[in-house]
mmCIF file with all atom_site columns, C-alpha atoms in Angstrom:
data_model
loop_
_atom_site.group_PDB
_atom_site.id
_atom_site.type_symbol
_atom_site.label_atom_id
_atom_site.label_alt_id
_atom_site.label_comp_id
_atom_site.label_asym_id
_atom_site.label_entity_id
_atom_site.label_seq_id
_atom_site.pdbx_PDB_ins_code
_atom_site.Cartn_x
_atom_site.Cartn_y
_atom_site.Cartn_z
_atom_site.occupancy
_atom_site.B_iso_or_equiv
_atom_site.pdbx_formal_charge
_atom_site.auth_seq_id
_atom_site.auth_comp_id
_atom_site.auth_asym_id
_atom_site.auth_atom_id
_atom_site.pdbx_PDB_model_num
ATOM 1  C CA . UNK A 1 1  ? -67.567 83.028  -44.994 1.00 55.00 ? 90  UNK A CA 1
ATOM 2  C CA . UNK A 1 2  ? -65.836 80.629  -47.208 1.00 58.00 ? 91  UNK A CA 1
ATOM 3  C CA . UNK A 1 3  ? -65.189 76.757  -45.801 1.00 66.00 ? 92  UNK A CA 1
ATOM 4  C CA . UNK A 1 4  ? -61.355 75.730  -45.626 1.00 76.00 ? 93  UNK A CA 1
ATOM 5  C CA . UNK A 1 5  ? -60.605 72.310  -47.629 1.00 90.00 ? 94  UNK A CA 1
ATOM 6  C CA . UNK A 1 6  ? -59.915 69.565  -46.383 1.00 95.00 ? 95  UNK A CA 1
ATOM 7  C CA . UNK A 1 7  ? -57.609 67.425  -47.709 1.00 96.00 ? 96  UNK A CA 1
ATOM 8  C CA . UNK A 1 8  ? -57.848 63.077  -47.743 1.00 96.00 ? 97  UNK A CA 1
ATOM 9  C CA . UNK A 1 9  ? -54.221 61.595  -48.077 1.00 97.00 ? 98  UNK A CA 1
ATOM 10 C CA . UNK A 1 10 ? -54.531 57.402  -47.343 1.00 98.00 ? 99  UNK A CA 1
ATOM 11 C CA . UNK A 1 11 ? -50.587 56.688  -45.704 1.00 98.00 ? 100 UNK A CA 1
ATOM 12 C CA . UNK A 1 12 ? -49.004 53.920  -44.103 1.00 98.00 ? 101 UNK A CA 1
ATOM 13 C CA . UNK A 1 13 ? -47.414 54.137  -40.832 1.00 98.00 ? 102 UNK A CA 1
ATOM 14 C CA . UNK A 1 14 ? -45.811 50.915  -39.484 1.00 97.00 ? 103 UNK A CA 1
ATOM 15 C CA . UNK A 1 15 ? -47.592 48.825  -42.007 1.00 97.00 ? 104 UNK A CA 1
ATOM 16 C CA . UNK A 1 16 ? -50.957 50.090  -41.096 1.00 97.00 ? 105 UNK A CA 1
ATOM 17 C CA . UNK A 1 17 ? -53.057 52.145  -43.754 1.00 98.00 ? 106 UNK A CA 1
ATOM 18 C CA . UNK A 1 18 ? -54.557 54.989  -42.578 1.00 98.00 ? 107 UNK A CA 1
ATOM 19 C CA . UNK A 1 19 ? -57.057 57.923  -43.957 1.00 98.00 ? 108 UNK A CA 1
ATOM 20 C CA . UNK A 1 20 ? -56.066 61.235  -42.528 1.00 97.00 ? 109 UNK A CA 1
ATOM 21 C CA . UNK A 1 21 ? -57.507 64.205  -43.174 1.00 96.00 ? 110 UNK A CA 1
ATOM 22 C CA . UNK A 1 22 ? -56.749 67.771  -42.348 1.00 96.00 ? 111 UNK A CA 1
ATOM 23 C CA . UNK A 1 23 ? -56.487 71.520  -43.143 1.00 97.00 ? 112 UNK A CA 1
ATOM 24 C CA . UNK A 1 24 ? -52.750 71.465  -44.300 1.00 97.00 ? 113 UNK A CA 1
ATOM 25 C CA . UNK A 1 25 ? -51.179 70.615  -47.260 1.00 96.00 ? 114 UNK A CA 1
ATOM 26 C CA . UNK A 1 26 ? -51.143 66.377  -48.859 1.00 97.00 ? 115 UNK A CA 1
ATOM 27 C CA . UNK A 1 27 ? -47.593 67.152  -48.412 1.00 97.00 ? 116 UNK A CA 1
ATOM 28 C CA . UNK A 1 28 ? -47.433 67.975  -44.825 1.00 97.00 ? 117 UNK A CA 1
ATOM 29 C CA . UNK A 1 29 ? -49.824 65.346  -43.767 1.00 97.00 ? 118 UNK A CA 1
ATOM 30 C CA . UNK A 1 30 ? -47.340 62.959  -45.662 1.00 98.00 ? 119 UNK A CA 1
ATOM 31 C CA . UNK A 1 31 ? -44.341 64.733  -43.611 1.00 98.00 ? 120 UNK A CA 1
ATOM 32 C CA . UNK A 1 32 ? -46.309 64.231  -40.288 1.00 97.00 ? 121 UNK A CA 1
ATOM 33 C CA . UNK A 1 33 ? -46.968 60.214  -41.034 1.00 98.00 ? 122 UNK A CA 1
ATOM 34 C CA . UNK A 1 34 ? -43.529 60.085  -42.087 1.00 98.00 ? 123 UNK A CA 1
ATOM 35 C CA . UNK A 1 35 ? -42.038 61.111  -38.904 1.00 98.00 ? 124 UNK A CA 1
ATOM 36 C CA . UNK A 1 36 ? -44.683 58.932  -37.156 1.00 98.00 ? 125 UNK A CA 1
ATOM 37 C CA . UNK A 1 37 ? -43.851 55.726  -39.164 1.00 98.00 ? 126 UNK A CA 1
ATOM 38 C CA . UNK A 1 38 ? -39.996 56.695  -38.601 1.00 98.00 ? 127 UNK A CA 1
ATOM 39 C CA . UNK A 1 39 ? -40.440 57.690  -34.520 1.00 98.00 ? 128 UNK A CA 1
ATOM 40 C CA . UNK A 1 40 ? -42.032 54.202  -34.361 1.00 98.00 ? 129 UNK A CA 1
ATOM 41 C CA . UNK A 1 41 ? -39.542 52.347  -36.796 1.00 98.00 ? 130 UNK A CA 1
ATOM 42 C CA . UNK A 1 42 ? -36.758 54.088  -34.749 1.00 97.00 ? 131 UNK A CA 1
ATOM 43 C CA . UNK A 1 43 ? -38.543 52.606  -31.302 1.00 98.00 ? 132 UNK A CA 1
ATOM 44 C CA . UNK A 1 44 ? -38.808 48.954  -32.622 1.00 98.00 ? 133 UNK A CA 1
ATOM 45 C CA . UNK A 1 45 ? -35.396 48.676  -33.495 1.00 97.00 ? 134 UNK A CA 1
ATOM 46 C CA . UNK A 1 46 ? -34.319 48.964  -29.839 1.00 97.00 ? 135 UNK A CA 1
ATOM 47 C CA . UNK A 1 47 ? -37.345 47.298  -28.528 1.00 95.00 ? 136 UNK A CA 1
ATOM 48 C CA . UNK A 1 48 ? -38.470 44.296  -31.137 1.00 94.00 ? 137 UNK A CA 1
ATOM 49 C CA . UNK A 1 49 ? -40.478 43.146  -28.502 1.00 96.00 ? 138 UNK A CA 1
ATOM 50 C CA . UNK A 1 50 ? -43.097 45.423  -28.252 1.00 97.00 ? 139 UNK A CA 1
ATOM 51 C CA . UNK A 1 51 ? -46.571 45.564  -29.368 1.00 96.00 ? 140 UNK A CA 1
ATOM 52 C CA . UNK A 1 52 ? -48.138 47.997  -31.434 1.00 96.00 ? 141 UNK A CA 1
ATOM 53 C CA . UNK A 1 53 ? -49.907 49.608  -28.781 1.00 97.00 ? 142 UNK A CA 1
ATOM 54 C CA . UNK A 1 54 ? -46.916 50.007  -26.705 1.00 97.00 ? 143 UNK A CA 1
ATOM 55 C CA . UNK A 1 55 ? -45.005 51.156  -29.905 1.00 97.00 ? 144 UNK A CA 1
ATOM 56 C CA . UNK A 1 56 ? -47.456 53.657  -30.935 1.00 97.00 ? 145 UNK A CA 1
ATOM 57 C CA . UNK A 1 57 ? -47.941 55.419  -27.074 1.00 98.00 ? 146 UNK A CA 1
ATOM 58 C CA . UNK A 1 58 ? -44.018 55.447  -26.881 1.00 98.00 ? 147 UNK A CA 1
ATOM 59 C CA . UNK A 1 59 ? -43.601 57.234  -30.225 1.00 98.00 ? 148 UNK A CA 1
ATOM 60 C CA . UNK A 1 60 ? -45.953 59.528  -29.009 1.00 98.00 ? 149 UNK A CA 1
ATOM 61 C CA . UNK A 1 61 ? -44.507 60.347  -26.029 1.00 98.00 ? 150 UNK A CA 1
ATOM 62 C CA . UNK A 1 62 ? -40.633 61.187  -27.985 1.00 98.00 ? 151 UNK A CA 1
ATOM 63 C CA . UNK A 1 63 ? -42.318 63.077  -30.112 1.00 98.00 ? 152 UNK A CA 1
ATOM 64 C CA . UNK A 1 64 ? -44.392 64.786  -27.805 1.00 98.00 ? 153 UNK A CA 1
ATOM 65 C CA . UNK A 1 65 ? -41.031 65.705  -25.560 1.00 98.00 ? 154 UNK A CA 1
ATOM 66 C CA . UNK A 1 66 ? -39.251 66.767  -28.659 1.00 98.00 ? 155 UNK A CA 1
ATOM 67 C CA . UNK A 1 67 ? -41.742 69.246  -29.609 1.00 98.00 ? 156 UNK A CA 1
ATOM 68 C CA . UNK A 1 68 ? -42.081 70.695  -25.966 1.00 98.00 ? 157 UNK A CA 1
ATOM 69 C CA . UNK A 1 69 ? -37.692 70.945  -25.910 1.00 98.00 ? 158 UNK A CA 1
ATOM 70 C CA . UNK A 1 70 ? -37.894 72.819  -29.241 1.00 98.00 ? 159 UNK A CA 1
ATOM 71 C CA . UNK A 1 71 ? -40.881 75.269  -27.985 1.00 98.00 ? 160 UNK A CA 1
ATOM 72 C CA . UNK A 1 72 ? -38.831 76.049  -24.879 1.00 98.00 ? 161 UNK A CA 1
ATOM 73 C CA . UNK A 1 73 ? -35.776 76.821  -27.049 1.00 98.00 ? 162 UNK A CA 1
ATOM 74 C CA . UNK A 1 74 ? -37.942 78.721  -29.456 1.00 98.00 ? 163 UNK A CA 1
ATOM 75 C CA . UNK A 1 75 ? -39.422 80.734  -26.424 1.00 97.00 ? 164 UNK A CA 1
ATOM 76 C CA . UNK A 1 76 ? -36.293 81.253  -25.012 1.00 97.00 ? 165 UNK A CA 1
ATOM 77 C CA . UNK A 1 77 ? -34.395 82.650  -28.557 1.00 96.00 ? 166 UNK A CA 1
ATOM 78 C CA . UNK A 1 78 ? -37.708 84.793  -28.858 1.00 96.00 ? 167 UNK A CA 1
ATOM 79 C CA . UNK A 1 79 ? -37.120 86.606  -25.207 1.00 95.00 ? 168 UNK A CA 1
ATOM 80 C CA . UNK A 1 80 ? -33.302 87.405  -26.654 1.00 94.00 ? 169 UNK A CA 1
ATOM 81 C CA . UNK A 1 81 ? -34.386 89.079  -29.698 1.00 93.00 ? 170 UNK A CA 1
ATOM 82 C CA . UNK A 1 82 ? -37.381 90.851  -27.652 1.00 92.00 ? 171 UNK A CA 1
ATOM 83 C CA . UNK A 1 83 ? -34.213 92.149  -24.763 1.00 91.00 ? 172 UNK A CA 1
ATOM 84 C CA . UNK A 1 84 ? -32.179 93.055  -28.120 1.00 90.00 ? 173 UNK A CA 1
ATOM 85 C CA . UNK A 1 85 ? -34.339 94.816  -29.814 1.00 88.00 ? 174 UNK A CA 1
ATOM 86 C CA . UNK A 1 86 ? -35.220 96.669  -26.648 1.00 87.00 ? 175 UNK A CA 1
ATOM 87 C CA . UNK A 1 87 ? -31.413 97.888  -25.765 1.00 81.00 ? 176 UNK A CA 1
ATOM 88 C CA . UNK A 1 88 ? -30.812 101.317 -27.216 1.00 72.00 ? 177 UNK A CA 1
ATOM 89 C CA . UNK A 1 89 ? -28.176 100.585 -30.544 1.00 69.00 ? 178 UNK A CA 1
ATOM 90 C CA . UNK A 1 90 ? -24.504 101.190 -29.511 1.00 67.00 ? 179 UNK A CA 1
ATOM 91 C CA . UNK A 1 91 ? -25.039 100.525 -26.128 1.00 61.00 ? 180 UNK A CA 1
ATOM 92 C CA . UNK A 1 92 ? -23.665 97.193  -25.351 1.00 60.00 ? 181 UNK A CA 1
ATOM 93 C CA . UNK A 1 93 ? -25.366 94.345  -23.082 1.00 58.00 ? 182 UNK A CA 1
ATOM 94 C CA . UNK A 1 94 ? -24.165 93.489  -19.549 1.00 59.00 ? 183 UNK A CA 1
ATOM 95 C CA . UNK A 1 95 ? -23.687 89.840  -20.817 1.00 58.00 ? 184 UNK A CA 1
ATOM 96 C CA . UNK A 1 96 ? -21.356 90.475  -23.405 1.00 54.00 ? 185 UNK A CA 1
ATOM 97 C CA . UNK A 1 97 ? -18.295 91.213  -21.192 1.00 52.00 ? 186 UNK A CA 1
#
């Protein structure tokens, strides 16, 4: 069984340098620090007052509701192409009236 690499990337994310390491790409791990650094950039804007700990568990939480939004959508888009693909073709759906 052949090990998966792991890749180091050092990033900064609200001024703080950080090692991360993980399974994807240097590019995606880049891509996910830079939407952390701009979730918390974003946050600090409208709230200068805030400490880092503050600022990091609120960025969390926006991203964390953003994801679960975009999973219901994706669920829901995935149940409409499962109930189209199960209609008959040529025979039109009750909706579409």
């Amino acid at each position: 069984m052949q090990k998966e690499e792991t890749n180091r990337i050092r990033v900064d994310i609200y001024g703080q340098e950080y090692q991360l390491r993980g399974k994807a790409s240097t590019e995606h791990i880049r891509l996910v620090a830079g939407l952390v650094d701009d979730k918390m950039r974003e946050i600090a804007r409208g709230n200068p007052r805030l400490d880092l700990n503050r600022l990091a568990v609120l960025a969390a939480v926006n991203i964390a509701d953003e994801y679960l939004r975009l999973r219901q959508e994706y669920e829901e888009l995935l149940k409409l192409l499962e109930r189209s693909a199960e209609r008959p073709p040529g025979r039109p759906d009750r909706d579409d009236h």
